[in-house]
Amino acid sequence: EPEVTQTPSHQVTQMGQEVILRCVPISNHLYFYWYRQILGQKVEFLVSFYNNEISEKSEIFDDQFSVERPDGSNFTLKIRSTKLEDSAMYFCASSGGRVEKLFFGSGTQLSVL
Amino acid sequence: AQSVTQLDSQVPVFEEAPVELRCNYSSSVSVYLFWYVQYPNQGLQLLLKYLSGSTLVKGINGFEAEFNKSQTSFHLRKPSVHISDTAEYYCAVTTSGTYKYIFGTGTRLKVLA
């Protein structure tokens, strides 16, 4: 089965630093998502991306966050100035249609010190 | 806005016993419902989905779920569990008017020998 690939698997950063989390969605998919999961808590929606623009975002996704699909294959999540509370597992997902199975990557564990 | 409630945070069950994981949703419009499973250190994988049609949906690994509109429920069942079913299970909902999937808080299924 095709896979969504996320790199790195672990990222440690200092508070206030910028981080970029990278994802390679499945090649013919059109819809892209970022979710996060703080340890022991539920999977939270951050943002969805379709047709080269943000289609929906949550209240968590403030001005410190941005997404990009720079080259037609990668899908990145940037956090400009990380806070301690940004520490979480970040999952990328993609789907081929609007109401379709989401394919999730294995996640990037972000630790902000 | 839609929401999902998973009533049980943990469900212990003996191997080969049946199990039911409960999910209730809230929405003012028609919904699409999903169950995902998360094994340790992995991303989420789709077990099954309800989009329309038959209210009894069969998924992978012997799981099934029944959509009950009057009770706003989408409970997940398996007639006989295996040790390998030990994982976190998430119910999720989306609608045609949104690009996001809302996940419940998860139910940890622990299968005991």
PDB file of C-alpha atoms in Angstrom:
ATOM      1  CA  GLU A   1       0.000   0.000   0.000  1.00  0.00           C
ATOM      2  CA  PRO A   2       1.293   3.521  -0.711  1.00  0.00           C
ATOM      3  CA  GLU A   3       2.690   5.450   2.241  1.00  0.00           C
ATOM      4  CA  VAL A   4       2.927   8.969   3.539  1.00  0.00           C
ATOM      5  CA  THR A   5       6.491   9.692   4.616  1.00  0.00           C
ATOM      6  CA  GLN A   6       7.420  12.143   7.355  1.00  0.00           C
ATOM      7  CA  THR A   7      10.840  13.453   8.307  1.00  0.00           C
ATOM      8  CA  PRO A   8      12.418  13.735  10.747  1.00  0.00           C
ATOM      9  CA  SER A   9      10.919  11.161  13.085  1.00  0.00           C
ATOM     10  CA  HIS A  10      12.157  13.152  16.078  1.00  0.00           C
ATOM     11  CA  GLN A  11      12.998  16.844  16.333  1.00  0.00           C
ATOM     12  CA  VAL A  12      14.360  18.574  19.407  1.00  0.00           C
ATOM     13  CA  THR A  13      14.494  22.357  19.405  1.00  0.00           C
ATOM     14  CA  GLN A  14      14.921  25.271  21.752  1.00  0.00           C
ATOM     15  CA  MET A  15      11.986  27.509  22.592  1.00  0.00           C
ATOM     16  CA  GLY A  16      11.784  30.404  20.157  1.00  0.00           C
ATOM     17  CA  GLN A  17      13.467  28.534  17.300  1.00  0.00           C
ATOM     18  CA  GLU A  18      11.870  27.832  13.948  1.00  0.00           C
ATOM     19  CA  VAL A  19      11.177  24.259  12.895  1.00  0.00           C
ATOM     20  CA  ILE A  20      10.062  22.772   9.599  1.00  0.00           C
ATOM     21  CA  LEU A  21       8.362  19.410   9.562  1.00  0.00           C
ATOM     22  CA  ARG A  22       8.396  17.635   6.243  1.00  0.00           C
ATOM     23  CA  CYS A  23       5.957  15.257   4.620  1.00  0.00           C
ATOM     24  CA  VAL A  24       5.779  13.484   1.293  1.00  0.00           C
ATOM     25  CA  PRO A  25       2.122  12.671   0.655  1.00  0.00           C
ATOM     26  CA  ILE A  26       0.946   9.940  -1.683  1.00  0.00           C
ATOM     27  CA  SER A  27       1.695  11.089  -5.201  1.00  0.00           C
ATOM     28  CA  ASN A  28      -1.785  11.306  -6.737  1.00  0.00           C
ATOM     29  CA  HIS A  29      -3.514  12.666  -3.659  1.00  0.00           C
ATOM     30  CA  LEU A  30      -5.106  16.097  -3.702  1.00  0.00           C
ATOM     31  CA  TYR A  31      -5.962  16.852  -0.075  1.00  0.00           C
ATOM     32  CA  PHE A  32      -3.333  17.314   2.608  1.00  0.00           C
ATOM     33  CA  TYR A  33      -3.602  17.681   6.346  1.00  0.00           C
ATOM     34  CA  TRP A  34      -1.599  18.294   9.469  1.00  0.00           C
ATOM     35  CA  TYR A  35      -2.754  16.956  12.812  1.00  0.00           C
ATOM     36  CA  ARG A  36      -1.048  16.924  16.181  1.00  0.00           C
ATOM     37  CA  GLN A  37      -1.302  14.750  19.238  1.00  0.00           C
ATOM     38  CA  ILE A  38      -0.040  15.965  22.571  1.00  0.00           C
ATOM     39  CA  LEU A  39       1.058  13.057  24.756  1.00  0.00           C
ATOM     40  CA  GLY A  40      -1.953  11.267  26.177  1.00  0.00           C
ATOM     41  CA  GLN A  41      -4.443  13.507  24.413  1.00  0.00           C
ATOM     42  CA  LYS A  42      -6.579  13.263  21.322  1.00  0.00           C
ATOM     43  CA  VAL A  43      -5.599  13.796  17.719  1.00  0.00           C
ATOM     44  CA  GLU A  44      -6.246  17.472  16.931  1.00  0.00           C
ATOM     45  CA  PHE A  45      -6.849  18.996  13.518  1.00  0.00           C
ATOM     46  CA  LEU A  46      -4.473  21.797  12.562  1.00  0.00           C
ATOM     47  CA  VAL A  47      -4.958  22.560   8.879  1.00  0.00           C
ATOM     48  CA  SER A  48      -6.147  21.196   5.554  1.00  0.00           C
ATOM     49  CA  PHE A  49      -4.681  22.146   2.179  1.00  0.00           C
ATOM     50  CA  TYR A  50      -6.212  21.760  -1.250  1.00  0.00           C
ATOM     51  CA  ASN A  51      -5.534  23.279  -4.643  1.00  0.00           C
ATOM     52  CA  ASN A  52      -2.403  25.017  -3.344  1.00  0.00           C
ATOM     53  CA  GLU A  53      -4.117  26.868  -0.565  1.00  0.00           C
ATOM     54  CA  ILE A  54      -5.363  26.396   2.969  1.00  0.00           C
ATOM     55  CA  SER A  55      -8.928  25.124   2.819  1.00  0.00           C
ATOM     56  CA  GLU A  56      -9.544  25.099   6.555  1.00  0.00           C
ATOM     57  CA  LYS A  57      -7.613  25.688   9.768  1.00  0.00           C
ATOM     58  CA  SER A  58      -8.241  25.328  13.458  1.00  0.00           C
ATOM     59  CA  GLU A  59      -7.846  27.920  16.176  1.00  0.00           C
ATOM     60  CA  ILE A  60      -4.571  26.233  17.101  1.00  0.00           C
ATOM     61  CA  PHE A  61      -3.164  27.160  13.693  1.00  0.00           C
ATOM     62  CA  ASP A  62      -2.256  30.763  14.502  1.00  0.00           C
ATOM     63  CA  ASP A  63       0.210  33.128  12.835  1.00  0.00           C
ATOM     64  CA  GLN A  64       3.144  31.080  14.129  1.00  0.00           C
ATOM     65  CA  PHE A  65       2.165  28.225  11.827  1.00  0.00           C
ATOM     66  CA  SER A  66       2.363  28.027   8.064  1.00  0.00           C
ATOM     67  CA  VAL A  67       2.141  25.297   5.437  1.00  0.00           C
ATOM     68  CA  GLU A  68       3.611  25.012   2.012  1.00  0.00           C
ATOM     69  CA  ARG A  69       3.717  22.638  -0.909  1.00  0.00           C
ATOM     70  CA  PRO A  70       6.843  24.016  -2.518  1.00  0.00           C
ATOM     71  CA  ASP A  71       7.542  21.549  -5.290  1.00  0.00           C
ATOM     72  CA  GLY A  72       4.450  19.449  -5.931  1.00  0.00           C
ATOM     73  CA  SER A  73       5.664  16.549  -3.831  1.00  0.00           C
ATOM     74  CA  ASN A  74       6.622  17.830  -0.385  1.00  0.00           C
ATOM     75  CA  PHE A  75       4.172  19.291   2.113  1.00  0.00           C
ATOM     76  CA  THR A  76       5.728  21.204   4.993  1.00  0.00           C
ATOM     77  CA  LEU A  77       4.575  22.607   8.302  1.00  0.00           C
ATOM     78  CA  LYS A  78       6.599  25.502   9.681  1.00  0.00           C
ATOM     79  CA  ILE A  79       6.433  26.768  13.233  1.00  0.00           C
ATOM     80  CA  ARG A  80       8.156  30.161  13.335  1.00  0.00           C
ATOM     81  CA  SER A  81       8.871  30.570  17.027  1.00  0.00           C
ATOM     82  CA  THR A  82       8.274  27.389  18.962  1.00  0.00           C
ATOM     83  CA  LYS A  83       6.731  27.341  22.416  1.00  0.00           C
ATOM     84  CA  LEU A  84       6.909  24.662  25.066  1.00  0.00           C
ATOM     85  CA  GLU A  85       3.272  23.796  24.415  1.00  0.00           C
ATOM     86  CA  ASP A  86       4.060  22.980  20.777  1.00  0.00           C
ATOM     87  CA  SER A  87       5.688  19.771  21.981  1.00  0.00           C
ATOM     88  CA  ALA A  88       3.612  17.002  20.410  1.00  0.00           C
ATOM     89  CA  MET A  89       3.539  14.314  17.754  1.00  0.00           C
ATOM     90  CA  TYR A  90       2.722  15.921  14.417  1.00  0.00           C
ATOM     91  CA  PHE A  91       1.016  13.776  11.805  1.00  0.00           C
ATOM     92  CA  CYS A  92       0.736  14.512   8.127  1.00  0.00           C
ATOM     93  CA  ALA A  93      -2.111  12.909   6.178  1.00  0.00           C
ATOM     94  CA  SER A  94      -3.316  12.900   2.610  1.00  0.00           C
ATOM     95  CA  SER A  95      -6.369  11.670   0.733  1.00  0.00           C
ATOM     96  CA  GLY A  96      -7.425  11.280  -2.840  1.00  0.00           C
ATOM     97  CA  GLY A  97     -10.862  12.807  -2.401  1.00  0.00           C
ATOM     98  CA  ARG A  98     -12.856  15.076  -0.131  1.00  0.00           C
ATOM     99  CA  VAL A  99     -14.455  12.317   1.906  1.00  0.00           C
ATOM    100  CA  GLU A 100     -11.948   9.576   1.518  1.00  0.00           C
ATOM    101  CA  LYS A 101      -9.649   7.475   3.617  1.00  0.00           C
ATOM    102  CA  LEU A 102      -6.903   9.522   5.204  1.00  0.00           C
ATOM    103  CA  PHE A 103      -3.449   8.028   4.849  1.00  0.00           C
ATOM    104  CA  PHE A 104      -1.313   9.048   7.823  1.00  0.00           C
ATOM    105  CA  GLY A 105       2.420   9.233   8.145  1.00  0.00           C
ATOM    106  CA  SER A 106       4.193   7.810  11.177  1.00  0.00           C
ATOM    107  CA  GLY A 107       4.582  11.261  12.686  1.00  0.00           C
ATOM    108  CA  THR A 108       7.294  13.633  13.838  1.00  0.00           C
ATOM    109  CA  GLN A 109       7.802  13.854  17.580  1.00  0.00           C
ATOM    110  CA  LEU A 110       8.612  17.491  18.307  1.00  0.00           C
ATOM    111  CA  SER A 111      10.164  18.327  21.657  1.00  0.00           C
ATOM    112  CA  VAL A 112      10.554  21.997  22.554  1.00  0.00           C
ATOM    113  CA  LEU A 113      12.968  22.626  25.426  1.00  0.00           C
TER     114      LEU A 113
ATOM    115  CA  ALA B   1     -19.952  22.219  14.380  1.00  0.00           C
ATOM    116  CA  GLN B   2     -19.584  18.497  14.684  1.00  0.00           C
ATOM    117  CA  SER B   3     -18.069  16.589  17.593  1.00  0.00           C
ATOM    118  CA  VAL B   4     -17.290  13.025  18.602  1.00  0.00           C
ATOM    119  CA  THR B   5     -17.450  11.409  22.020  1.00  0.00           C
ATOM    120  CA  GLN B   6     -15.772   8.139  22.858  1.00  0.00           C
ATOM    121  CA  LEU B   7     -17.235   7.119  26.166  1.00  0.00           C
ATOM    122  CA  ASP B   8     -14.561   4.655  27.249  1.00  0.00           C
ATOM    123  CA  SER B   9     -10.938   5.678  27.609  1.00  0.00           C
ATOM    124  CA  GLN B  10      -9.802   2.099  28.244  1.00  0.00           C
ATOM    125  CA  VAL B  11     -11.385  -1.271  27.537  1.00  0.00           C
ATOM    126  CA  PRO B  12      -9.714  -4.432  28.832  1.00  0.00           C
ATOM    127  CA  VAL B  13     -10.984  -7.675  27.340  1.00  0.00           C
ATOM    128  CA  PHE B  14      -9.808 -11.267  27.304  1.00  0.00           C
ATOM    129  CA  GLU B  15      -8.548 -12.857  24.123  1.00  0.00           C
ATOM    130  CA  GLU B  16     -11.301 -14.423  21.978  1.00  0.00           C
ATOM    131  CA  ALA B  17     -14.010 -12.440  23.786  1.00  0.00           C
ATOM    132  CA  PRO B  18     -16.232  -9.978  21.910  1.00  0.00           C
ATOM    133  CA  VAL B  19     -15.713  -6.251  22.248  1.00  0.00           C
ATOM    134  CA  GLU B  20     -17.655  -3.085  21.562  1.00  0.00           C
ATOM    135  CA  LEU B  21     -16.048   0.346  21.498  1.00  0.00           C
ATOM    136  CA  ARG B  22     -18.541   3.147  21.732  1.00  0.00           C
ATOM    137  CA  CYS B  23     -18.694   6.332  19.684  1.00  0.00           C
ATOM    138  CA  ASN B  24     -21.350   9.026  19.668  1.00  0.00           C
ATOM    139  CA  TYR B  25     -21.357  12.039  17.407  1.00  0.00           C
ATOM    140  CA  SER B  26     -23.053  15.380  17.264  1.00  0.00           C
ATOM    141  CA  SER B  27     -23.826  17.231  14.061  1.00  0.00           C
ATOM    142  CA  SER B  28     -26.601  19.335  12.591  1.00  0.00           C
ATOM    143  CA  VAL B  29     -25.936  17.981   9.097  1.00  0.00           C
ATOM    144  CA  SER B  30     -25.339  14.587   7.549  1.00  0.00           C
ATOM    145  CA  VAL B  31     -22.113  12.963   8.644  1.00  0.00           C
ATOM    146  CA  TYR B  32     -19.457  10.637   7.375  1.00  0.00           C
ATOM    147  CA  LEU B  33     -17.986   8.426  10.081  1.00  0.00           C
ATOM    148  CA  PHE B  34     -14.701   6.573  10.404  1.00  0.00           C
ATOM    149  CA  TRP B  35     -12.819   4.316  12.782  1.00  0.00           C
ATOM    150  CA  TYR B  36      -9.032   4.443  12.833  1.00  0.00           C
ATOM    151  CA  VAL B  37      -6.554   2.307  14.750  1.00  0.00           C
ATOM    152  CA  GLN B  38      -3.182   3.436  16.045  1.00  0.00           C
ATOM    153  CA  TYR B  39      -0.550   0.898  17.021  1.00  0.00           C
ATOM    154  CA  PRO B  40       2.346   2.065  19.213  1.00  0.00           C
ATOM    155  CA  ASN B  41       4.750   4.442  17.462  1.00  0.00           C
ATOM    156  CA  GLN B  42       2.728   4.412  14.254  1.00  0.00           C
ATOM    157  CA  GLY B  43       0.327   6.665  12.431  1.00  0.00           C
ATOM    158  CA  LEU B  44      -3.396   6.043  12.233  1.00  0.00           C
ATOM    159  CA  GLN B  45      -4.807   3.437   9.876  1.00  0.00           C
ATOM    160  CA  LEU B  46      -8.358   3.262   8.604  1.00  0.00           C
ATOM    161  CA  LEU B  47     -10.426   0.338   9.900  1.00  0.00           C
ATOM    162  CA  LEU B  48     -13.718   1.214   8.251  1.00  0.00           C
ATOM    163  CA  LYS B  49     -15.919   4.076   7.140  1.00  0.00           C
ATOM    164  CA  TYR B  50     -19.576   4.921   6.743  1.00  0.00           C
ATOM    165  CA  LEU B  51     -20.476   7.303   3.933  1.00  0.00           C
ATOM    166  CA  SER B  52     -24.021   6.251   3.030  1.00  0.00           C
ATOM    167  CA  GLY B  53     -26.117   3.176   2.310  1.00  0.00           C
ATOM    168  CA  SER B  54     -26.097   0.119   4.521  1.00  0.00           C
ATOM    169  CA  THR B  55     -25.790   1.048   8.167  1.00  0.00           C
ATOM    170  CA  LEU B  56     -23.675  -2.015   8.957  1.00  0.00           C
ATOM    171  CA  VAL B  57     -20.155  -1.481   7.741  1.00  0.00           C
ATOM    172  CA  LYS B  58     -17.476  -4.138   7.652  1.00  0.00           C
ATOM    173  CA  GLY B  59     -13.830  -3.266   7.858  1.00  0.00           C
ATOM    174  CA  ILE B  60     -10.432  -4.847   8.054  1.00  0.00           C
ATOM    175  CA  ASN B  61      -9.252  -7.327  10.675  1.00  0.00           C
ATOM    176  CA  GLY B  62     -12.786  -8.588  11.370  1.00  0.00           C
ATOM    177  CA  PHE B  63     -14.120  -5.291  12.721  1.00  0.00           C
ATOM    178  CA  GLU B  64     -17.552  -3.922  11.927  1.00  0.00           C
ATOM    179  CA  ALA B  65     -19.559  -0.890  12.970  1.00  0.00           C
ATOM    180  CA  GLU B  66     -23.193   0.111  12.849  1.00  0.00           C
ATOM    181  CA  PHE B  67     -24.405   3.595  12.074  1.00  0.00           C
ATOM    182  CA  ASN B  68     -27.455   4.479  14.152  1.00  0.00           C
ATOM    183  CA  LYS B  69     -28.840   7.843  13.185  1.00  0.00           C
ATOM    184  CA  SER B  70     -31.525   7.980  15.871  1.00  0.00           C
ATOM    185  CA  GLN B  71     -28.975   7.302  18.602  1.00  0.00           C
ATOM    186  CA  THR B  72     -26.232   9.308  16.847  1.00  0.00           C
ATOM    187  CA  SER B  73     -23.874   6.414  17.395  1.00  0.00           C
ATOM    188  CA  PHE B  74     -21.280   4.503  15.425  1.00  0.00           C
ATOM    189  CA  HIS B  75     -20.089   1.727  17.726  1.00  0.00           C
ATOM    190  CA  LEU B  76     -17.239  -0.562  16.699  1.00  0.00           C
ATOM    191  CA  ARG B  77     -17.487  -4.311  17.322  1.00  0.00           C
ATOM    192  CA  LYS B  78     -15.447  -7.433  16.916  1.00  0.00           C
ATOM    193  CA  PRO B  79     -16.831 -10.862  17.814  1.00  0.00           C
ATOM    194  CA  SER B  80     -13.507 -12.334  18.918  1.00  0.00           C
ATOM    195  CA  VAL B  81     -10.414 -10.261  19.675  1.00  0.00           C
ATOM    196  CA  HIS B  82      -6.756 -11.219  19.423  1.00  0.00           C
ATOM    197  CA  ILE B  83      -3.749 -10.033  21.361  1.00  0.00           C
ATOM    198  CA  SER B  84      -2.667  -8.192  18.219  1.00  0.00           C
ATOM    199  CA  ASP B  85      -5.787  -5.992  18.419  1.00  0.00           C
ATOM    200  CA  THR B  86      -4.276  -4.178  21.404  1.00  0.00           C
ATOM    201  CA  ALA B  87      -4.090  -0.566  20.226  1.00  0.00           C
ATOM    202  CA  GLU B  88      -5.707   2.849  20.437  1.00  0.00           C
ATOM    203  CA  TYR B  89      -8.938   3.220  18.479  1.00  0.00           C
ATOM    204  CA  TYR B  90     -10.261   6.559  17.260  1.00  0.00           C
ATOM    205  CA  CYS B  91     -13.680   7.463  15.955  1.00  0.00           C
ATOM    206  CA  ALA B  92     -13.760  10.385  13.529  1.00  0.00           C
ATOM    207  CA  VAL B  93     -16.415  12.457  11.797  1.00  0.00           C
ATOM    208  CA  THR B  94     -16.557  14.818   8.885  1.00  0.00           C
ATOM    209  CA  THR B  95     -19.311  16.429   6.844  1.00  0.00           C
ATOM    210  CA  SER B  96     -19.666  17.655   3.310  1.00  0.00           C
ATOM    211  CA  GLY B  97     -19.364  21.261   4.456  1.00  0.00           C
ATOM    212  CA  THR B  98     -15.895  20.992   5.964  1.00  0.00           C
ATOM    213  CA  TYR B  99     -12.389  19.936   5.048  1.00  0.00           C
ATOM    214  CA  LYS B 100     -11.522  18.665   8.516  1.00  0.00           C
ATOM    215  CA  TYR B 101     -12.000  15.360  10.247  1.00  0.00           C
ATOM    216  CA  ILE B 102     -12.724  15.579  13.962  1.00  0.00           C
ATOM    217  CA  PHE B 103     -11.324  12.773  16.074  1.00  0.00           C
ATOM    218  CA  GLY B 104     -12.555  11.498  19.407  1.00  0.00           C
ATOM    219  CA  THR B 105     -10.322  11.164  22.437  1.00  0.00           C
ATOM    220  CA  GLY B 106      -9.596   7.524  21.665  1.00  0.00           C
ATOM    221  CA  THR B 107     -10.227   4.194  23.385  1.00  0.00           C
ATOM    222  CA  ARG B 108      -7.326   2.037  24.437  1.00  0.00           C
ATOM    223  CA  LEU B 109      -8.211  -1.587  23.796  1.00  0.00           C
ATOM    224  CA  LYS B 110      -6.091  -3.954  25.838  1.00  0.00           C
ATOM    225  CA  VAL B 111      -6.489  -7.617  25.017  1.00  0.00           C
ATOM    226  CA  LEU B 112      -5.473  -9.928  27.843  1.00  0.00           C
ATOM    227  CA  ALA B 113      -4.213 -13.489  27.462  1.00  0.00           C
TER     228      ALA B 113
END
